[in-house]
CSV table of N, CA and C in Angstrom, one decimal:
chain,number,residue,atom,x,y,z
A,1,MET,N,-27.0,-9.8,-6.1
A,1,MET,CA,-26.4,-8.9,-5.3
A,1,MET,C,-25.0,-8.6,-6.2
A,2,ASN,N,-24.4,-7.6,-5.8
A,2,ASN,CA,-22.2,-7.5,-6.5
A,2,ASN,C,-21.8,-8.0,-5.3
A,3,GLU,N,-21.0,-8.4,-5.0
A,3,GLU,CA,-19.9,-9.2,-3.8
A,3,GLU,C,-18.7,-8.8,-4.4
A,4,ILE,N,-18.3,-7.8,-5.2
A,4,ILE,CA,-17.1,-7.8,-5.3
A,4,ILE,C,-16.3,-7.4,-3.9
A,5,GLY,N,-16.7,-6.2,-3.4
A,5,GLY,CA,-16.7,-5.5,-2.4
A,5,GLY,C,-16.0,-6.8,-1.1
A,6,LYS,N,-16.8,-7.8,-0.8
A,6,LYS,CA,-16.7,-8.7,0.1
A,6,LYS,C,-15.3,-9.1,-0.2
A,7,TYR,N,-15.6,-9.7,-1.0
A,7,TYR,CA,-14.0,-10.2,-2.1
A,7,TYR,C,-13.0,-9.9,-2.2
A,8,MET,N,-12.7,-8.3,-2.6
A,8,MET,CA,-11.9,-8.1,-2.4
A,8,MET,C,-11.2,-7.6,-0.9
A,9,LYS,N,-11.9,-7.7,-0.3
A,9,LYS,CA,-11.6,-7.2,1.7
A,9,LYS,C,-11.6,-9.1,2.1
A,10,LYS,N,-12.2,-10.1,1.7
A,10,LYS,CA,-11.5,-11.0,2.0
A,10,LYS,C,-10.3,-11.6,1.2
A,11,ILE,N,-10.0,-11.3,0.4
A,11,ILE,CA,-8.4,-11.4,-0.7
A,11,ILE,C,-7.6,-10.7,0.3
A,12,HIS,N,-7.7,-9.6,0.1
A,12,HIS,CA,-6.8,-8.6,1.1
A,12,HIS,C,-6.3,-9.2,2.5
A,13,ILE,N,-7.7,-9.8,3.3
A,13,ILE,CA,-7.0,-10.3,4.8
A,13,ILE,C,-6.7,-11.6,4.8
A,14,LEU,N,-6.9,-12.3,3.7
A,14,LEU,CA,-5.9,-13.5,3.7
A,14,LEU,C,-4.5,-13.0,2.8
A,15,MET,N,-4.7,-12.2,1.8
A,15,MET,CA,-3.2,-12.0,1.2
A,15,MET,C,-2.1,-11.3,2.7
A,16,GLU,N,-2.3,-10.5,3.4
A,16,GLU,CA,-2.1,-10.0,4.5
A,16,GLU,C,-1.6,-11.1,5.2
A,17,ARG,N,-2.4,-11.9,5.9
A,17,ARG,CA,-1.7,-13.0,6.6
A,17,ARG,C,-1.0,-14.1,6.1
A,18,GLN,N,-1.2,-14.3,5.0
A,18,GLN,CA,0.2,-14.9,4.4
A,18,GLN,C,2.0,-14.1,4.4
A,19,ARG,N,1.4,-12.8,4.0
A,19,ARG,CA,2.6,-12.3,4.2
A,19,ARG,C,2.8,-12.3,5.6
A,20,ASN,N,2.2,-12.2,6.1
A,20,ASN,CA,2.8,-11.3,7.4
A,20,ASN,C,3.3,-12.9,8.3
A,21,ILE,N,3.0,-14.2,7.6
A,21,ILE,CA,3.7,-15.5,7.8
A,21,ILE,C,4.9,-15.9,7.3
A,22,GLU,N,4.8,-15.2,6.2
A,22,GLU,CA,6.4,-15.3,5.7
A,22,GLU,C,7.5,-14.8,6.2
A,23,TYR,N,6.8,-13.6,6.4
A,23,TYR,CA,8.2,-12.3,7.6
A,23,TYR,C,8.0,-13.0,8.7
A,24,ARG,N,7.2,-13.6,9.2
A,24,ARG,CA,7.1,-13.7,10.8
A,24,ARG,C,8.8,-14.0,11.6
A,25,GLY,N,9.5,-14.7,11.3
A,25,GLY,CA,11.0,-15.0,11.5
A,25,GLY,C,11.8,-13.7,11.7
A,26,TYR,N,11.4,-12.6,10.4
A,26,TYR,CA,11.9,-11.4,10.9
A,26,TYR,C,11.7,-10.2,11.8
A,27,ASP,N,10.7,-11.3,12.3
A,27,ASP,CA,9.4,-10.4,13.6
A,27,ASP,C,8.9,-9.0,12.6
A,28,LEU,N,8.5,-9.3,11.4
A,28,LEU,CA,8.0,-7.9,10.4
A,28,LEU,C,6.5,-8.0,10.1
A,29,THR,N,6.3,-7.0,10.4
A,29,THR,CA,4.1,-7.1,9.1
A,29,THR,C,4.5,-6.9,8.1
A,30,SER,N,3.4,-7.0,7.0
A,30,SER,CA,3.5,-7.3,5.6
A,30,SER,C,3.6,-5.4,5.3
A,31,THR,N,3.0,-4.7,6.7
A,31,THR,CA,2.7,-2.9,6.4
A,31,THR,C,4.5,-2.6,6.0
A,32,GLN,N,5.0,-3.4,7.4
A,32,GLN,CA,6.9,-2.8,7.2
A,32,GLN,C,7.5,-3.5,5.8
A,33,ILE,N,6.9,-4.6,5.7
A,33,ILE,CA,7.5,-4.8,4.3
A,33,ILE,C,7.3,-3.8,3.1
A,34,ASP,N,5.8,-3.7,3.5
A,34,ASP,CA,5.3,-3.1,2.1
A,34,ASP,C,6.5,-1.5,1.6
A,35,ILE,N,6.6,-1.2,3.1
A,35,ILE,CA,7.4,0.3,3.4
A,35,ILE,C,9.1,-0.2,2.7
A,36,MET,N,9.2,-1.5,3.4
A,36,MET,CA,10.9,-1.8,3.3
A,36,MET,C,11.2,-2.6,1.3
A,37,GLU,N,9.9,-2.7,0.6
A,37,GLU,CA,9.8,-3.1,-0.3
A,37,GLU,C,10.0,-1.5,-1.6
A,38,TYR,N,9.0,-1.1,-1.2
A,38,TYR,CA,9.4,0.4,-1.5
A,38,TYR,C,10.3,0.7,-1.6
A,39,LEU,N,11.2,0.8,-0.5
A,39,LEU,CA,12.5,1.3,-0.8
A,39,LEU,C,13.7,0.8,-0.9
A,40,TYR,N,13.6,-0.6,-1.3
A,40,TYR,CA,14.5,-1.8,-1.9
A,40,TYR,C,13.9,-1.1,-3.8
A,41,PHE,N,13.0,-1.3,-4.3
A,41,PHE,CA,12.6,-0.9,-5.5
A,41,PHE,C,13.0,0.9,-6.1
A,42,ASN,N,13.0,1.4,-4.9
A,42,ASN,CA,12.9,2.9,-5.1
A,42,ASN,C,13.9,3.6,-4.1
A,43,CYS,N,15.3,3.0,-5.1
A,43,CYS,CA,16.3,2.7,-4.8
A,43,CYS,C,17.2,4.5,-5.0
A,44,ASP,N,16.6,5.0,-5.5
A,44,ASP,CA,17.4,6.2,-6.0
A,44,ASP,C,17.9,7.8,-4.8
A,45,GLY,N,17.7,7.4,-3.4
A,45,GLY,CA,18.0,7.6,-2.1
A,45,GLY,C,17.2,9.3,-1.9
A,46,LYS,N,16.1,9.7,-3.2
A,46,LYS,CA,15.2,10.5,-2.9
A,46,LYS,C,13.9,10.4,-2.1
A,47,ASN,N,14.1,9.4,-1.5
A,47,ASN,CA,12.7,8.9,-0.9
A,47,ASN,C,12.9,9.5,0.3
A,48,THR,N,11.6,10.9,0.7
A,48,THR,CA,11.1,11.2,1.7
A,48,THR,C,9.8,10.4,2.6
A,49,LEU,N,9.6,11.0,3.7
A,49,LEU,CA,8.3,10.4,4.3
A,49,LEU,C,7.1,11.3,3.3
A,50,SER,N,7.0,12.0,3.1
A,50,SER,CA,6.4,12.8,1.8
A,50,SER,C,6.0,11.7,1.1
A,51,ASP,N,7.1,11.2,-0.3
A,51,ASP,CA,7.2,10.3,-1.3
A,51,ASP,C,6.3,9.1,-0.7
A,52,ILE,N,6.6,8.4,0.4
A,52,ILE,CA,6.2,7.1,1.0
A,52,ILE,C,4.5,7.4,1.2
A,53,ALA,N,4.5,8.3,2.6
A,53,ALA,CA,2.7,8.9,2.5
A,53,ALA,C,2.1,8.7,1.1
A,54,ALA,N,2.6,9.0,0.0
A,54,ALA,CA,1.7,9.8,-1.1
A,54,ALA,C,1.9,8.3,-1.8
A,55,PHE,N,2.5,7.5,-2.4
A,55,PHE,CA,2.8,6.8,-2.6
A,55,PHE,C,1.8,5.2,-2.2
A,56,PHE,N,1.7,5.0,-1.1
A,56,PHE,CA,0.8,4.4,-0.3
A,56,PHE,C,-0.8,5.1,0.0
A,57,GLY,N,-1.2,6.4,-0.3
A,57,GLY,CA,-2.2,6.9,-0.3
A,57,GLY,C,-2.5,6.7,1.4
A,58,VAL,N,-1.9,7.3,2.3
A,58,VAL,CA,-1.9,7.2,4.0
A,58,VAL,C,-1.6,8.4,4.1
A,59,GLN,N,-1.9,8.9,5.7
A,59,GLN,CA,-1.0,10.1,6.2
A,59,GLN,C,-0.2,9.7,6.6
A,60,HIS,N,0.9,11.2,6.7
A,60,HIS,CA,2.4,11.2,7.1
A,60,HIS,C,2.4,10.3,8.6
A,61,THR,N,1.5,10.3,9.6
A,61,THR,CA,1.7,9.7,11.0
A,61,THR,C,1.5,8.2,10.9
A,62,SER,N,1.1,7.7,10.0
A,62,SER,CA,0.8,6.4,9.8
A,62,SER,C,2.0,6.2,8.8
A,63,VAL,N,2.9,7.0,8.4
A,63,VAL,CA,4.3,5.9,7.8
A,63,VAL,C,5.5,6.9,9.2
A,64,ILE,N,5.3,7.2,9.8
A,64,ILE,CA,6.3,7.7,10.9
A,64,ILE,C,6.4,6.7,11.7
A,65,HIS,N,5.2,6.1,12.0
A,65,HIS,CA,5.1,5.1,13.6
A,65,HIS,C,5.9,4.1,12.6
A,66,VAL,N,5.4,3.6,11.1
A,66,VAL,CA,6.0,2.2,10.7
A,66,VAL,C,7.9,2.7,10.6
A,67,LEU,N,8.0,3.6,9.9
A,67,LEU,CA,9.6,4.2,10.2
A,67,LEU,C,10.3,3.7,11.3
A,68,LYS,N,9.7,4.8,12.5
A,68,LYS,CA,10.6,4.9,13.6
A,68,LYS,C,10.2,2.6,14.0
A,69,ILE,N,9.8,2.0,13.9
A,69,ILE,CA,9.9,0.7,14.1
A,69,ILE,C,11.0,0.2,13.3
A,70,LEU,N,11.3,0.4,11.9
A,70,LEU,CA,12.0,0.2,11.0
A,70,LEU,C,13.2,0.8,11.5
A,71,GLU,N,13.2,1.4,11.7
A,71,GLU,CA,14.7,2.1,12.4
A,71,GLU,C,15.5,1.5,13.5
A,72,LYS,N,14.6,1.0,14.3
A,72,LYS,CA,14.7,0.4,15.7
A,72,LYS,C,15.5,-0.8,15.5
A,73,LYS,N,14.8,-1.5,15.0
A,73,LYS,CA,15.3,-2.7,14.3
A,73,LYS,C,16.3,-2.9,13.2
A,74,GLU,N,17.0,-1.6,13.3
A,74,GLU,CA,18.4,-1.2,11.7
A,74,GLU,C,17.7,-1.7,10.4
A,75,LEU,N,16.9,-1.2,10.1
A,75,LEU,CA,16.4,-1.7,9.0
A,75,LEU,C,16.4,-0.9,7.6
A,76,ILE,N,16.3,0.2,8.8
A,76,ILE,CA,16.1,1.6,7.7
A,76,ILE,C,17.0,2.6,8.1
A,77,TYR,N,17.6,3.7,7.4
A,77,TYR,CA,18.5,4.8,8.4
A,77,TYR,C,18.0,6.0,7.0
A,78,ARG,N,18.4,7.1,8.0
A,78,ARG,CA,17.5,9.0,7.1
A,78,ARG,C,19.0,9.3,7.2
A,79,ILE,N,18.7,10.0,5.8
A,79,ILE,CA,20.0,11.6,5.4
A,79,ILE,C,19.2,12.5,5.0
A,80,GLU,N,20.3,13.2,5.2
A,80,GLU,CA,19.9,14.9,4.6
A,80,GLU,C,18.9,14.1,2.9
A,81,SER,N,18.3,14.7,2.7
A,81,SER,CA,17.7,14.4,1.5
A,81,SER,C,18.5,15.5,0.1
A,82,PRO,N,18.7,14.8,-0.9
A,82,PRO,CA,19.1,15.5,-2.1
A,82,PRO,C,18.0,16.5,-2.3
A,83,LYS,N,16.9,16.3,-2.5
A,83,LYS,CA,15.4,17.1,-2.9
A,83,LYS,C,15.6,18.5,-2.0
A,84,ASP,N,15.7,18.1,-0.9
A,84,ASP,CA,15.7,19.5,0.2
A,84,ASP,C,16.0,19.4,1.4
A,85,CYS,N,16.9,20.1,1.9
A,85,CYS,CA,18.4,19.7,3.0
A,85,CYS,C,16.7,20.0,3.8
A,86,ARG,N,15.5,20.2,4.0
A,86,ARG,CA,15.3,19.8,5.2
A,86,ARG,C,14.4,18.7,5.5
A,87,CYS,N,14.3,18.4,3.9
A,87,CYS,CA,13.6,16.7,4.7
A,87,CYS,C,14.4,15.9,4.7
A,88,LYS,N,14.4,14.4,5.3
A,88,LYS,CA,15.6,13.3,5.4
A,88,LYS,C,14.8,12.5,4.2
A,89,ALA,N,16.0,11.7,3.8
A,89,ALA,CA,15.8,10.8,3.0
A,89,ALA,C,15.7,9.3,3.4
A,90,ILE,N,15.0,8.2,3.0
A,90,ILE,CA,15.2,6.9,4.2
A,90,ILE,C,15.6,5.9,2.9
A,91,LEU,N,16.5,5.2,3.5
A,91,LEU,CA,16.9,4.2,2.5
A,91,LEU,C,17.4,2.6,3.2
A,92,LEU,N,17.3,1.9,3.0
A,92,LEU,CA,17.6,0.3,3.0
A,92,LEU,C,18.8,0.4,4.4
A,93,THR,N,19.1,-0.4,5.3
A,93,THR,CA,20.2,-0.7,5.8
A,93,THR,C,20.7,-2.2,4.7
A,94,GLN,N,22.1,-2.2,5.1
A,94,GLN,CA,22.3,-3.7,4.2
A,94,GLN,C,21.5,-4.5,4.7
A,95,LYS,N,21.2,-4.6,6.1
A,95,LYS,CA,20.5,-5.6,6.7
A,95,LYS,C,18.8,-5.8,6.1
A,96,GLY,N,17.9,-4.3,5.9
A,96,GLY,CA,16.7,-4.5,5.3
A,96,GLY,C,16.8,-4.7,3.9
A,97,ARG,N,18.0,-4.5,3.3
A,97,ARG,CA,18.2,-5.1,1.5
A,97,ARG,C,18.2,-6.5,1.4
A,98,ASP,N,19.0,-7.1,2.5
A,98,ASP,CA,19.4,-8.6,2.6
A,98,ASP,C,18.0,-9.4,2.9
A,99,ILE,N,17.3,-8.6,3.6
A,99,ILE,CA,15.6,-9.2,3.5
A,99,ILE,C,14.7,-9.1,3.0
A,100,ILE,N,15.0,-7.7,2.2
A,100,ILE,CA,13.9,-7.7,0.7
A,100,ILE,C,14.4,-8.9,-0.1
A,101,HIS,N,15.8,-8.6,-0.3
A,101,HIS,CA,16.4,-9.7,-1.3
A,101,HIS,C,16.0,-10.7,-1.7
A,102,SER,N,16.1,-11.1,-0.1
A,102,SER,CA,15.8,-12.7,0.1
A,102,SER,C,14.8,-13.7,0.1
A,103,HIS,N,13.9,-12.1,-0.4
A,103,HIS,CA,12.3,-13.1,-0.4
A,103,HIS,C,12.0,-12.3,-1.8
A,104,LEU,N,12.8,-11.8,-2.6
A,104,LEU,CA,12.1,-11.5,-3.9
A,104,LEU,C,11.1,-12.4,-4.8
A,105,GLY,N,11.8,-13.9,-4.7
A,105,GLY,CA,10.8,-14.5,-5.4
A,105,GLY,C,9.6,-15.1,-4.9
A,106,CYS,N,9.0,-14.5,-3.4
A,106,CYS,CA,7.7,-15.3,-2.8
A,106,CYS,C,6.8,-14.4,-3.6
A,107,PRO,N,6.6,-13.2,-4.3
A,107,PRO,CA,6.0,-12.4,-5.0
A,107,PRO,C,5.1,-13.4,-6.1
A,108,ALA,N,6.4,-13.7,-7.0
A,108,ALA,CA,6.1,-14.2,-8.2
A,108,ALA,C,5.7,-15.8,-8.1
A,109,ALA,N,5.8,-16.8,-7.0
A,109,ALA,CA,5.2,-18.1,-6.1
A,109,ALA,C,4.3,-17.4,-5.9
A,110,ARG,N,3.6,-16.6,-5.2
A,110,ARG,CA,2.7,-16.4,-4.9
A,110,ARG,C,1.6,-16.3,-6.0
A,111,ASN,N,2.0,-15.4,-6.8
A,111,ASN,CA,1.2,-15.0,-8.1
A,111,ASN,C,0.9,-16.5,-8.5
A,112,ALA,N,1.9,-16.8,-8.8
A,112,ALA,CA,1.4,-18.0,-9.8
A,112,ALA,C,0.4,-19.1,-8.9
A,113,PHE,N,0.3,-19.2,-7.8
A,113,PHE,CA,-0.4,-19.8,-7.2
A,113,PHE,C,-1.9,-19.0,-6.9
A,114,LEU,N,-1.9,-17.5,-6.9
A,114,LEU,CA,-3.0,-16.8,-6.7
A,114,LEU,C,-3.7,-17.1,-8.4
A,115,TYR,N,-3.3,-17.3,-9.3
A,115,TYR,CA,-3.4,-16.7,-11.2
A,115,TYR,C,-4.1,-17.9,-11.5
A,116,ALA,N,-3.4,-19.7,-11.0
A,116,ALA,CA,-4.1,-20.7,-11.6
A,116,ALA,C,-5.1,-20.2,-12.1
A,117,GLY,N,-5.3,-20.6,-13.1
A,117,GLY,CA,-6.7,-20.9,-13.8
A,117,GLY,C,-7.7,-20.0,-14.2
A,118,ILE,N,-6.5,-18.6,-14.2
A,118,ILE,CA,-7.5,-17.8,-14.8
A,118,ILE,C,-6.3,-16.5,-15.8
A,119,SER,N,-6.8,-16.9,-17.3
A,119,SER,CA,-6.2,-16.7,-18.7
A,119,SER,C,-5.4,-14.9,-17.9
A,120,GLU,N,-4.5,-14.6,-18.9
A,120,GLU,CA,-3.5,-13.6,-18.9
A,120,GLU,C,-4.7,-12.2,-19.4
A,121,ALA,N,-5.8,-13.2,-20.2
A,121,ALA,CA,-6.6,-11.9,-20.8
A,121,ALA,C,-8.1,-11.2,-19.4
A,122,GLU,N,-7.8,-12.2,-18.9
A,122,GLU,CA,-8.8,-12.2,-18.1
A,122,GLU,C,-7.8,-11.2,-16.9
A,123,LEU,N,-6.7,-11.7,-16.5
A,123,LEU,CA,-6.3,-11.1,-15.4
A,123,LEU,C,-6.0,-9.4,-15.7
A,124,GLU,N,-5.8,-9.1,-17.5
A,124,GLU,CA,-5.8,-7.4,-17.9
A,124,GLU,C,-7.4,-7.2,-17.7
A,125,ILE,N,-8.3,-7.7,-17.7
A,125,ILE,CA,-9.6,-7.3,-17.6
A,125,ILE,C,-10.3,-6.8,-16.1
A,126,THR,N,-9.5,-7.6,-15.5
A,126,THR,CA,-9.4,-7.6,-13.8
A,126,THR,C,-9.1,-6.8,-13.4
A,127,GLU,N,-7.5,-6.3,-14.0
A,127,GLU,CA,-6.4,-5.1,-12.8
A,127,GLU,C,-7.4,-4.2,-13.7
A,128,LYS,N,-7.7,-3.9,-14.8
A,128,LYS,CA,-8.2,-2.7,-15.5
A,128,LYS,C,-9.4,-2.1,-14.7
A,129,SER,N,-9.9,-2.8,-14.5
A,129,SER,CA,-11.5,-3.1,-13.8
A,129,SER,C,-11.1,-2.6,-12.2
A,130,LEU,N,-10.2,-3.4,-11.6
A,130,LEU,CA,-9.6,-2.8,-10.2
A,130,LEU,C,-9.2,-1.4,-10.4
A,131,ARG,N,-8.5,-1.0,-11.3
A,131,ARG,CA,-7.7,0.3,-11.4
A,131,ARG,C,-9.1,1.0,-11.5
A,132,GLN,N,-10.4,0.5,-12.2
A,132,GLN,CA,-11.3,2.0,-12.6
A,132,GLN,C,-12.1,2.2,-10.8
A,133,ILE,N,-12.3,1.1,-10.4
A,133,ILE,CA,-12.8,1.1,-9.2
A,133,ILE,C,-11.9,2.0,-8.2
A,134,TYR,N,-10.6,1.5,-8.4
A,134,TYR,CA,-9.5,2.6,-7.6
A,134,TYR,C,-10.1,4.0,-8.1
A,135,GLN,N,-9.8,4.3,-8.9
A,135,GLN,CA,-10.0,5.6,-9.4
A,135,GLN,C,-11.4,6.2,-9.2
A,136,ASN,N,-12.5,5.3,-9.4
A,136,ASN,CA,-13.8,5.9,-8.8
A,136,ASN,C,-13.7,6.8,-7.0
A,137,LEU,N,-13.0,5.6,-6.8
A,137,LEU,CA,-12.9,5.5,-4.9
A,137,LEU,C,-12.7,7.0,-5.1
A,138,LEU,N,-11.8,7.2,-5.7
A,138,LEU,CA,-10.2,8.2,-5.6
A,138,LEU,C,-11.3,9.7,-5.5
A,139,GLN,N,-11.6,9.7,-6.8
A,139,GLN,CA,-12.9,10.8,-7.2
A,139,GLN,C,-13.4,11.0,-6.7
A,140,ASN,N,-14.5,10.1,-5.8
A,140,ASN,CA,-15.5,10.0,-5.0
A,140,ASN,C,-15.1,10.9,-3.4
A,141,GLN,N,-13.7,11.2,-3.2
A,141,GLN,CA,-13.1,11.5,-2.1
A,141,GLN,C,-12.9,12.7,-2.6
A,142,THR,N,-12.9,13.2,-3.6
A,142,THR,CA,-12.3,14.8,-4.3
A,142,THR,C,-13.3,15.3,-4.6
A,143,ASP,N,-14.2,14.6,-5.0
A,143,ASP,CA,-16.0,15.3,-5.4
A,143,ASP,C,-16.4,15.8,-4.4
A,144,GLY,N,-16.9,15.1,-3.3
A,144,GLY,CA,-17.4,15.2,-2.2
A,144,GLY,C,-19.0,14.7,-2.1
A,145,PHE,N,-18.8,13.6,-3.6
A,145,PHE,CA,-19.8,12.6,-3.2
A,145,PHE,C,-19.8,11.5,-2.3
A,146,HIS,N,-21.2,11.1,-1.7
A,146,HIS,CA,-21.2,10.6,-0.2
A,146,HIS,C,-22.6,9.7,-0.5
A,147,ALA,N,-21.6,8.2,-0.1
A,147,ALA,CA,-22.8,7.6,-0.1
A,147,ALA,C,-23.6,7.6,1.4
A,148,VAL,N,-24.8,7.3,0.9
A,148,VAL,CA,-26.4,7.8,2.3
A,148,VAL,C,-26.6,5.9,2.8
A,149,SER,N,-26.9,5.8,3.5
A,149,SER,CA,-27.4,4.8,4.5
A,149,SER,C,-28.9,4.2,3.8
A,150,ASP,N,-29.6,5.1,2.8
A,150,ASP,CA,-30.7,4.7,2.2
A,150,ASP,C,-30.6,4.2,0.8
A,151,GLY,N,-29.0,4.4,0.4
A,151,GLY,CA,-29.1,3.9,-1.1
A,151,GLY,C,-28.7,4.8,-1.7
A,152,LYS,N,-29.5,5.8,-1.4
A,152,LYS,CA,-28.9,7.3,-2.4
A,152,LYS,C,-27.9,8.1,-2.6
A,153,THR,N,-27.4,8.5,-3.3
A,153,THR,CA,-26.3,9.3,-3.3
A,153,THR,C,-26.3,10.3,-2.7
A,154,THR,N,-25.4,11.3,-2.4
A,154,THR,CA,-26.1,13.0,-2.0
A,154,THR,C,-24.7,13.7,-2.6
A,155,ILE,N,-25.1,14.6,-2.8
A,155,ILE,CA,-23.5,15.6,-3.1
A,155,ILE,C,-23.7,16.6,-2.0
A,156,ASP,N,-22.1,16.6,-1.8
A,156,ASP,CA,-21.9,17.9,-0.3
A,156,ASP,C,-21.9,19.0,-0.9
A,157,GLN,N,-22.8,19.7,-0.7
A,157,GLN,CA,-22.9,21.6,-1.1
A,157,GLN,C,-22.0,22.0,-0.4
A,158,GLY,N,-21.6,21.6,0.7
A,158,GLY,CA,-20.4,22.4,1.6
A,158,GLY,C,-21.8,23.3,2.6
A,159,THR,N,-22.8,22.7,2.4
A,159,THR,CA,-23.8,23.6,3.4
A,159,THR,C,-24.1,22.4,4.1
A,160,ASP,N,-25.3,22.4,5.5
A,160,ASP,CA,-25.6,21.4,6.2
A,160,ASP,C,-26.6,20.5,5.0
A,161,GLU,N,-27.1,21.1,4.1
A,161,GLU,CA,-28.2,20.8,3.7
A,161,GLU,C,-27.4,19.8,2.1
A,162,ASN,N,-28.1,18.6,2.0
A,162,ASN,CA,-27.5,17.7,1.0
A,162,ASN,C,-28.6,18.0,-0.3
A,163,ALA,N,-27.9,17.9,-1.1
A,163,ALA,CA,-28.6,17.7,-2.4
A,163,ALA,C,-28.6,16.1,-2.7
A,164,GLU,N,-30.1,15.5,-3.5
A,164,GLU,CA,-30.2,14.3,-3.5
A,164,GLU,C,-30.0,13.9,-5.3
A,165,VAL,N,-28.9,12.9,-6.1
A,165,VAL,CA,-29.2,12.9,-6.8
A,165,VAL,C,-29.7,12.0,-7.9
């Protein structure tokens, strides 16, 4: 039995837990840090709610909640977007930049630990495989394919009936 999905989930949980510990002193979660890091590395002043949601592949409402928390903590601020005056660009405050800047070495140290004993070639293959799994999942969402409980795959035909593949 292939247990890739199980290990992906376990890895995700452990990595989230570690990042939450790293930023506990700032009272920040890994999700909040993800958005702050995105803003730090995409600091052209053009980041809107839609840009952030699209980058992370989530709904606007999920991002809005996190942004409100970050704004309340004075880690981000909003200005009129240079792209569209109807939108607000989201930027890190100096306090937000300082937090991210102080932890820039953490991912490198974490990666050295995570990838110990794995060759560069193996990492490249793993990354390529994971990228393909991700693309397959994205395609699955848009094509209307759905896994069913009996292990067979069905195609959503837009009606109450599904055709077996």
